[in-house]
């Protein structure tokens, strides 16, 4: 049977993006031309903040003192898990050298970027975990300078727990500035900061658009849209847990899609019955976000069997993918398009979002079909090198000269010719393109 939509989304992540590009382009141009002063104007306008932009050591210490000890221990736990996972990731990429032909040695070297800009959302919610995810991985990668940037609240500044997390995880500077102006300040090297070589971290549609526009002059982790989550569930799944997990992700924002894909109609109908009641029980802001996300963006899809479920999931390429079904090893082997995978009821996207160790900065809007999420590798350049003896250079020069001439690139060919003439003056070579 074809996929059956028991609930179909009326909107997509692109539905409300029409004015964003124009607004972001104007702000970036203004700040690049006007520097620190213009960035502060936008901070006053959008953040309603006129305090210190770059936090002093004393301000950091004071903010950290406001964080309860229990929360500090939880942040330390999460940081330790993220750090150890990042260290394992880093160990998978090594400096290498290899003799491809006798006398010709080629190599690979990993070099961390020297300055990273980490954006930590702090508007609707205080994203403590985003500070942990972005700053920790940059530190493990070996970045020489890390700026953590987060929106301040009027008359308050950055949430103390975000300051504590960023400081604990290794941020060299903490900047109280949000939105496009914060991204611009890190990119352009305002307020005495080094120019960021890479921008990472989640944000709203304006932050995402700013990163997209700046990509090329600065690296980015990915172009991210609203967060999205998909659950694959069969008849063995617990409808209460499935519904709870869907609601937990819908609260991110009004335009955060959540999808349920199942081969069990009874489960689908039960979940659809439960979700609205669970949303109604949330605090006000969370309820408003989840209500809109479920109403406008959520989908419930009924499939014939698990193969069709897996194919549907791969088509959606979700940021977060949960499997609550039998035979988890089959699903792990079969699924191929997701940002992060959560196998079994015993884990959940919330674990990955906060404390499990895998990174929560992940590809959205179908980008998981071609890329993974933030990792220690994103902060590292994998570059190559080569060296050769004269004998080792000989066969490469011959092949290079002939290939270059066939392409019509005579200058390239002559760079090989002169070496052969110098190193082997008594030999003759056929360096023509044909023959």
Short mmCIF file of C-alpha atoms in Angstrom, two decimals:
data_model
loop_
_atom_site.label_atom_id
_atom_site.label_comp_id
_atom_site.label_asym_id
_atom_site.label_seq_id
_atom_site.Cartn_x
_atom_site.Cartn_y
_atom_site.Cartn_z
CA UNK A 1 0.00 0.00 0.00
CA UNK A 2 1.22 3.58 -0.56
CA UNK A 3 2.03 5.82 2.39
CA UNK A 4 -1.12 7.05 4.08
CA UNK A 5 -1.03 10.45 5.78
CA UNK A 6 -3.23 10.32 8.87
CA UNK A 7 -2.02 13.87 9.51
CA UNK A 8 -0.48 16.10 6.84
CA UNK A 9 1.52 19.31 7.39
CA UNK A 10 -0.04 22.50 6.07
CA UNK A 11 3.24 24.45 6.18
CA UNK A 12 6.94 23.80 5.54
CA UNK A 13 10.12 25.26 7.00
CA UNK A 14 10.29 27.68 4.04
CA UNK A 15 6.78 29.05 4.47
CA UNK A 16 7.74 32.18 6.43
CA UNK A 17 11.22 32.93 5.07
CA UNK A 18 10.36 35.57 2.47
CA UNK A 19 11.58 38.70 4.30
CA UNK A 20 14.43 37.13 6.24
CA UNK A 21 17.09 37.47 3.55
CA UNK A 22 16.41 41.15 2.97
CA UNK A 23 16.54 41.97 6.69
CA UNK A 24 19.72 40.00 7.33
CA UNK A 25 21.55 41.42 4.30
CA UNK A 26 20.86 44.97 5.45
CA UNK A 27 22.05 44.29 9.02
CA UNK A 28 25.26 42.60 7.88
CA UNK A 29 26.09 45.43 5.49
CA UNK A 30 25.39 48.02 8.18
CA UNK A 31 27.61 46.33 10.75
CA UNK A 32 30.46 45.65 8.34
CA UNK A 33 30.49 49.34 7.43
CA UNK A 34 29.83 50.71 10.91
CA UNK A 35 31.86 48.34 13.08
CA UNK A 36 31.51 48.18 16.87
CA UNK A 37 29.22 51.19 17.15
CA UNK A 38 26.71 49.86 14.63
CA UNK A 39 26.73 46.41 16.22
CA UNK A 40 25.95 48.01 19.57
CA UNK A 41 23.09 49.95 17.99
CA UNK A 42 21.54 46.68 16.85
CA UNK A 43 22.16 45.14 20.28
CA UNK A 44 20.25 47.99 21.85
CA UNK A 45 17.45 47.66 19.29
CA UNK A 46 17.00 43.88 19.28
CA UNK A 47 18.47 42.72 22.60
CA UNK A 48 17.35 45.81 24.55
CA UNK A 49 20.80 45.67 26.13
CA UNK A 50 23.39 48.37 26.79
CA UNK A 51 25.74 46.55 29.18
CA UNK A 52 29.22 45.09 28.73
CA UNK A 53 29.66 43.34 25.39
CA UNK A 54 32.76 41.27 26.17
CA UNK A 55 32.36 39.92 29.69
CA UNK A 56 35.23 40.68 32.07
CA UNK A 57 36.77 37.95 34.26
CA UNK A 58 35.01 39.53 37.23
CA UNK A 59 31.63 39.41 35.48
CA UNK A 60 32.19 35.79 34.52
CA UNK A 61 33.11 34.92 38.10
CA UNK A 62 30.03 36.71 39.42
CA UNK A 63 27.74 34.93 36.96
CA UNK A 64 29.24 31.54 37.80
CA UNK A 65 28.64 32.19 41.50
CA UNK A 66 24.90 32.48 40.78
CA UNK A 67 24.65 28.95 39.37
CA UNK A 68 23.40 26.36 41.91
CA UNK A 69 25.88 23.60 42.76
CA UNK A 70 23.51 20.86 41.61
CA UNK A 71 23.22 22.48 38.17
CA UNK A 72 26.99 22.94 38.05
CA UNK A 73 27.43 19.20 38.62
CA UNK A 74 24.97 18.42 35.81
CA UNK A 75 26.79 20.78 33.45
CA UNK A 76 30.10 19.20 34.42
CA UNK A 77 28.63 15.74 33.73
CA UNK A 78 27.41 16.77 30.30
CA UNK A 79 30.68 18.54 29.48
CA UNK A 80 32.68 15.46 30.45
CA UNK A 81 30.57 13.22 28.21
CA UNK A 82 30.78 15.60 25.25
CA UNK A 83 34.52 16.08 25.76
CA UNK A 84 35.29 12.35 25.92
CA UNK A 85 33.17 11.62 22.84
CA UNK A 86 34.89 14.45 20.94
CA UNK A 87 38.29 13.07 21.94
CA UNK A 88 37.29 9.70 20.50
CA UNK A 89 36.14 11.40 17.30
CA UNK A 90 39.44 13.24 17.02
CA UNK A 91 41.37 9.98 17.33
CA UNK A 92 39.71 8.68 14.15
CA UNK A 93 41.58 11.21 11.98
CA UNK A 94 45.36 11.02 12.01
CA UNK A 95 48.37 12.54 10.32
CA UNK A 96 49.59 10.06 7.71
CA UNK A 97 52.28 9.66 5.06
CA UNK A 98 52.39 7.12 2.26
CA UNK A 99 54.87 6.29 -0.49
CA UNK A 100 52.62 6.07 -3.57
CA UNK A 101 55.50 5.16 -5.89
CA UNK A 102 59.14 4.65 -4.90
CA UNK A 103 60.56 8.02 -3.96
CA UNK A 104 57.24 9.94 -3.95
CA UNK A 105 55.75 10.44 -0.50
CA UNK A 106 52.36 12.05 0.05
CA UNK A 107 50.77 12.89 3.34
CA UNK A 108 47.79 14.19 5.27
CA UNK A 109 47.92 16.60 8.18
CA UNK A 110 45.12 17.83 10.43
CA UNK A 111 45.24 21.47 11.51
CA UNK A 112 42.61 23.08 13.75
CA UNK A 113 41.25 26.46 12.69
CA UNK A 114 42.73 29.16 14.88
CA UNK A 115 39.55 31.04 15.83
CA UNK A 116 36.03 29.67 16.33
CA UNK A 117 32.82 31.59 16.97
CA UNK A 118 30.20 29.62 18.92
CA UNK A 119 26.64 30.93 18.88
CA UNK A 120 24.57 29.93 21.92
CA UNK A 121 20.83 30.69 21.72
CA UNK A 122 19.46 32.44 24.77
CA UNK A 123 16.24 34.11 23.75
CA UNK A 124 13.16 31.93 24.20
CA UNK A 125 15.12 29.31 26.14
CA UNK A 126 18.56 29.35 27.77
CA UNK A 127 20.45 26.80 25.70
CA UNK A 128 23.05 25.76 28.24
CA UNK A 129 23.70 22.57 26.29
CA UNK A 130 24.57 24.51 23.11
CA UNK A 131 27.44 26.17 24.96
CA UNK A 132 28.66 22.73 26.01
CA UNK A 133 28.31 21.21 22.54
CA UNK A 134 30.01 23.98 20.58
CA UNK A 135 32.75 25.21 22.90
CA UNK A 136 33.84 21.77 24.12
CA UNK A 137 34.33 20.38 20.63
CA UNK A 138 36.26 23.48 19.54
CA UNK A 139 38.51 23.09 22.58
CA UNK A 140 39.15 19.41 21.91
CA UNK A 141 39.91 20.20 18.27
CA UNK A 142 42.65 22.58 19.40
CA UNK A 143 41.30 25.97 18.32
CA UNK A 144 43.57 28.70 19.67
CA UNK A 145 40.74 31.15 20.37
CA UNK A 146 37.08 30.40 21.08
CA UNK A 147 34.40 33.07 21.38
CA UNK A 148 31.05 32.14 22.88
CA UNK A 149 28.30 34.53 21.85
CA UNK A 150 24.84 34.56 23.43
CA UNK A 151 21.90 37.00 23.48
CA UNK A 152 21.69 38.99 26.72
CA UNK A 153 18.41 39.69 28.45
CA UNK A 154 17.46 43.31 29.16
CA UNK A 155 18.96 44.49 32.42
CA UNK A 156 20.32 41.01 33.17
CA UNK A 157 22.80 39.94 30.53
CA UNK A 158 23.58 36.38 29.51
CA UNK A 159 21.94 33.68 31.62
CA UNK A 160 24.47 32.77 34.36
CA UNK A 161 24.28 29.05 33.55
CA UNK A 162 25.30 29.75 29.92
CA UNK A 163 28.21 31.84 31.17
CA UNK A 164 29.26 29.05 33.53
CA UNK A 165 29.02 26.39 30.81
CA UNK A 166 30.94 28.43 28.25
CA UNK A 167 33.65 29.25 30.79
CA UNK A 168 33.92 25.66 32.04
CA UNK A 169 34.17 24.30 28.51
CA UNK A 170 37.01 26.63 27.52
CA UNK A 171 35.69 29.81 25.90
CA UNK A 172 38.40 32.48 25.74
CA UNK A 173 35.87 35.30 25.41
CA UNK A 174 32.16 35.47 26.17
CA UNK A 175 30.18 38.06 24.22
CA UNK A 176 26.79 39.38 25.27
CA UNK A 177 25.23 39.91 21.86
CA UNK A 178 22.59 37.98 19.99
CA UNK A 179 21.15 37.48 16.55
CA UNK A 180 22.69 38.71 13.31
CA UNK A 181 24.74 41.32 15.17
CA UNK A 182 26.44 38.66 17.27
CA UNK A 183 27.27 36.52 14.25
CA UNK A 184 28.55 39.60 12.41
CA UNK A 185 30.72 40.70 15.34
CA UNK A 186 32.49 37.33 15.45
CA UNK A 187 32.94 37.22 11.69
CA UNK A 188 34.26 40.77 11.31
CA UNK A 189 36.45 40.64 14.42
CA UNK A 190 34.69 43.43 16.30
CA UNK A 191 35.28 44.40 19.95
CA UNK A 192 38.91 43.29 19.82
CA UNK A 193 38.08 39.69 18.90
CA UNK A 194 40.05 37.77 16.28
CA UNK A 195 38.09 37.19 13.10
CA UNK A 196 36.34 33.84 13.41
CA UNK A 197 37.40 31.26 10.84
CA UNK A 198 34.32 29.12 11.53
CA UNK A 199 30.86 29.89 12.94
CA UNK A 200 28.99 27.11 14.70
CA UNK A 201 25.85 26.64 16.74
CA UNK A 202 22.08 26.72 16.31
CA UNK A 203 19.96 29.84 16.13
CA UNK A 204 16.73 31.28 14.77
CA UNK A 205 16.04 31.90 11.09
CA UNK A 206 17.94 35.21 11.17
CA UNK A 207 21.07 33.61 12.63
CA UNK A 208 20.84 30.77 10.12
CA UNK A 209 20.47 33.21 7.22
CA UNK A 210 23.41 35.30 8.45
CA UNK A 211 25.60 32.21 8.53
CA UNK A 212 24.46 31.26 5.04
CA UNK A 213 25.30 34.72 3.68
CA UNK A 214 28.70 34.78 5.36
CA UNK A 215 29.68 31.27 4.27
CA UNK A 216 32.72 31.47 2.03
CA UNK A 217 34.43 34.30 3.83
CA UNK A 218 34.05 32.21 6.97
CA UNK A 219 33.39 28.51 7.48
CA UNK A 220 30.17 27.30 9.06
CA UNK A 221 29.05 24.06 10.61
CA UNK A 222 25.95 23.89 8.41
CA UNK A 223 23.00 25.94 7.21
CA UNK A 224 20.34 25.05 9.75
CA UNK A 225 16.61 25.59 9.69
CA UNK A 226 14.06 24.81 12.38
CA UNK A 227 14.83 21.68 14.38
CA UNK A 228 12.97 18.54 13.28
CA UNK A 229 12.43 15.03 14.64
CA UNK A 230 11.03 11.77 13.29
CA UNK A 231 9.99 8.67 15.22
CA UNK A 232 9.79 5.21 13.66
CA UNK A 233 7.50 3.05 15.78
CA UNK A 234 5.92 -0.37 15.38
CA UNK A 235 3.25 -2.23 17.36
CA UNK A 236 5.68 -2.82 20.25
CA UNK A 237 6.08 0.91 20.92
CA UNK A 238 4.54 2.59 23.96
CA UNK A 239 2.11 5.26 22.72
CA UNK A 240 2.61 7.29 25.90
CA UNK A 241 6.38 7.49 25.35
CA UNK A 242 6.05 8.14 21.61
CA UNK A 243 3.62 11.01 22.23
CA UNK A 244 5.80 12.44 25.00
CA UNK A 245 8.86 12.38 22.76
CA UNK A 246 7.03 14.11 19.91
CA UNK A 247 5.82 16.86 22.23
CA UNK A 248 9.29 17.27 23.74
CA UNK A 249 10.63 18.25 20.33
CA UNK A 250 7.63 20.27 19.18
CA UNK A 251 8.21 22.70 22.05
CA UNK A 252 11.40 23.94 20.35
CA UNK A 253 9.44 26.39 18.23
CA UNK A 254 6.27 27.11 16.32
CA UNK A 255 7.85 25.84 13.09
CA UNK A 256 9.62 22.73 14.39
CA UNK A 257 8.30 19.69 12.50
CA UNK A 258 7.75 16.36 14.25
CA UNK A 259 6.82 13.23 12.34
CA UNK A 260 5.57 9.79 13.31
CA UNK A 261 6.07 6.96 10.84
CA UNK A 262 4.50 3.62 11.75
CA UNK A 263 3.02 0.45 10.33
CA UNK A 264 0.47 0.18 13.14
CA UNK A 265 -2.75 2.16 12.71
CA UNK A 266 -3.86 1.66 16.30
CA UNK A 267 -0.61 3.12 17.61
CA UNK A 268 -0.87 6.11 15.26
CA UNK A 269 -4.42 6.87 16.32
CA UNK A 270 -3.57 6.57 20.02
CA UNK A 271 -0.59 8.92 19.67
CA UNK A 272 -2.71 11.46 17.78
CA UNK A 273 -5.21 11.33 20.61
CA UNK A 274 -2.55 11.79 23.32
CA UNK A 275 -0.36 14.53 21.85
CA UNK A 276 -2.82 17.45 22.21
CA UNK A 277 -3.48 16.58 25.85
CA UNK A 278 0.24 16.46 26.61
CA UNK A 279 0.76 19.79 24.87
CA UNK A 280 -2.03 21.36 26.93
CA UNK A 281 -0.14 20.40 30.08
CA UNK A 282 3.01 22.35 29.16
CA UNK A 283 3.96 25.79 30.54
CA UNK A 284 2.61 28.73 28.54
CA UNK A 285 5.45 29.47 26.10
CA UNK A 286 6.21 25.80 25.53
CA UNK A 287 2.51 25.11 24.96
CA UNK A 288 2.18 27.88 22.40
CA UNK A 289 5.19 26.62 20.44
CA UNK A 290 4.17 22.97 20.55
CA UNK A 291 0.56 23.73 19.65
CA UNK A 292 1.57 25.59 16.50
CA UNK A 293 4.24 23.05 15.56
CA UNK A 294 1.83 20.13 15.93
CA UNK A 295 -1.02 21.91 14.15
CA UNK A 296 0.92 23.26 11.17
CA UNK A 297 4.03 21.12 10.68
CA UNK A 298 3.49 17.67 12.21
CA UNK A 299 2.73 14.57 10.18
CA UNK A 300 1.62 11.02 11.00
CA UNK A 301 2.36 8.54 8.23
CA UNK A 302 1.09 4.96 8.01
CA UNK A 303 3.25 2.52 6.03
CA UNK A 304 2.81 -1.07 4.89
CA UNK A 305 5.88 -2.52 6.60
CA UNK A 306 9.22 -1.66 8.14
CA UNK A 307 11.00 -1.38 4.80
CA UNK A 308 8.56 1.29 3.67
CA UNK A 309 8.97 2.99 7.05
CA UNK A 310 12.74 3.07 6.61
CA UNK A 311 12.44 4.37 3.05
CA UNK A 312 10.08 7.12 4.24
CA UNK A 313 12.52 8.12 6.95
CA UNK A 314 15.40 8.27 4.49
CA UNK A 315 13.30 10.50 2.23
CA UNK A 316 12.68 12.92 5.10
CA UNK A 317 16.34 12.78 6.26
CA UNK A 318 15.44 14.03 9.75
CA UNK A 319 17.73 15.88 12.09
CA UNK A 320 16.77 13.57 14.95
CA UNK A 321 15.64 10.00 14.25
CA UNK A 322 14.22 7.73 16.95
CA UNK A 323 13.47 4.04 16.52
CA UNK A 324 11.03 2.45 18.93
CA UNK A 325 10.59 -0.91 17.25
CA UNK A 326 11.72 -4.51 17.26
CA UNK A 327 15.13 -5.62 15.91
CA UNK A 328 17.15 -2.45 16.50
CA UNK A 329 20.20 -3.91 14.73
CA UNK A 330 18.18 -4.16 11.51
CA UNK A 331 17.23 -0.50 11.73
CA UNK A 332 20.82 0.57 12.50
CA UNK A 333 22.06 -1.27 9.42
CA UNK A 334 19.21 -0.12 7.15
CA UNK A 335 18.79 3.58 7.91
CA UNK A 336 21.12 5.98 6.12
CA UNK A 337 19.83 9.59 6.31
CA UNK A 338 19.72 11.24 9.72
CA UNK A 339 21.65 13.68 11.86
CA UNK A 340 21.62 11.57 15.00
CA UNK A 341 19.99 8.20 15.66
CA UNK A 342 18.34 7.12 18.92
CA UNK A 343 17.78 3.38 19.08
CA UNK A 344 15.20 2.03 21.48
CA UNK A 345 12.89 3.40 24.12
CA UNK A 346 15.74 3.58 26.62
CA UNK A 347 17.24 6.62 24.93
CA UNK A 348 15.64 9.77 23.58
CA UNK A 349 16.46 12.90 21.61
CA UNK A 350 16.43 14.85 24.87
CA UNK A 351 19.43 12.82 26.05
CA UNK A 352 21.37 13.79 22.94
CA UNK A 353 20.21 17.38 23.26
CA UNK A 354 21.53 17.75 26.78
CA UNK A 355 23.99 15.26 28.23
CA UNK A 356 24.67 11.96 26.45
CA UNK A 357 27.88 13.07 24.72
CA UNK A 358 26.92 13.03 21.04
CA UNK A 359 26.59 16.53 19.60
CA UNK A 360 23.19 18.20 19.31
CA UNK A 361 24.14 20.66 16.55
CA UNK A 362 22.72 18.67 13.64
CA UNK A 363 21.58 19.06 10.01
CA UNK A 364 17.95 20.12 9.51
CA UNK A 365 15.52 20.55 6.61
CA UNK A 366 16.67 17.37 4.87
CA UNK A 367 20.38 18.24 4.96
CA UNK A 368 21.06 14.92 6.71
CA UNK A 369 20.84 13.37 3.24
CA UNK A 370 24.34 14.72 2.54
CA UNK A 371 25.99 15.76 5.81
CA UNK A 372 26.32 14.88 9.46
CA UNK A 373 26.26 17.18 12.45
CA UNK A 374 28.81 19.21 14.36
CA UNK A 375 31.84 17.20 15.38
CA UNK A 376 35.41 17.88 16.39
CA UNK A 377 36.29 17.37 12.72
CA UNK A 378 34.35 20.49 11.67
CA UNK A 379 36.98 22.64 13.38
CA UNK A 380 39.86 20.85 11.68
CA UNK A 381 41.32 21.31 8.24
CA UNK A 382 42.54 18.10 6.65
CA UNK A 383 45.35 19.22 4.36
CA UNK A 384 47.76 17.30 2.18
CA UNK A 385 51.48 17.51 1.41
CA UNK A 386 54.05 15.75 -0.77
CA UNK A 387 57.79 15.39 -1.24
CA UNK A 388 59.87 13.38 -3.70
CA UNK A 389 63.33 12.23 -4.63
CA UNK A 390 64.45 12.98 -8.16
CA UNK A 391 63.85 9.36 -9.16
CA UNK A 392 60.47 9.47 -7.53
CA UNK A 393 59.62 12.63 -9.45
CA UNK A 394 60.45 11.07 -12.82
CA UNK A 395 57.31 8.99 -13.63
CA UNK A 396 55.03 11.65 -12.16
CA UNK A 397 56.64 14.34 -14.33
CA UNK A 398 56.20 12.25 -17.47
CA UNK A 399 52.53 11.54 -16.76
CA UNK A 400 51.90 15.15 -15.75
CA UNK A 401 53.42 16.57 -18.92
CA UNK A 402 51.40 14.32 -21.21
CA UNK A 403 48.09 14.77 -19.35
CA UNK A 404 48.58 18.56 -19.22
CA UNK A 405 49.26 18.76 -22.96
CA UNK A 406 46.19 16.67 -23.73
CA UNK A 407 44.19 19.17 -21.67
CA UNK A 408 45.79 22.09 -23.50
CA UNK A 409 47.61 23.37 -20.40
CA UNK A 410 51.07 23.90 -21.82
CA UNK A 411 52.35 25.85 -18.81
CA UNK A 412 51.60 22.92 -16.52
CA UNK A 413 53.39 20.57 -18.90
CA UNK A 414 56.51 22.76 -18.95
CA UNK A 415 56.70 22.73 -15.14
CA UNK A 416 57.21 18.97 -15.48
CA UNK A 417 59.47 19.29 -18.54
CA UNK A 418 62.04 21.48 -16.78
CA UNK A 419 62.46 19.03 -13.94
CA UNK A 420 63.03 16.11 -16.27
CA UNK A 421 65.55 18.17 -18.23
CA UNK A 422 67.41 19.18 -15.06
CA UNK A 423 67.37 15.84 -13.24
CA UNK A 424 67.89 13.53 -16.22
CA UNK A 425 69.86 15.53 -18.85
CA UNK A 426 71.08 12.42 -20.67
CA UNK A 427 67.66 10.89 -21.18
CA UNK A 428 65.02 11.53 -23.82
CA UNK A 429 61.31 11.50 -22.99
CA UNK A 430 58.21 11.35 -25.16
CA UNK A 431 56.15 14.12 -23.57
CA UNK A 432 53.69 14.63 -26.41
CA UNK A 433 49.96 14.33 -25.80
CA UNK A 434 49.35 11.69 -28.49
CA UNK A 435 51.13 8.63 -29.70
#
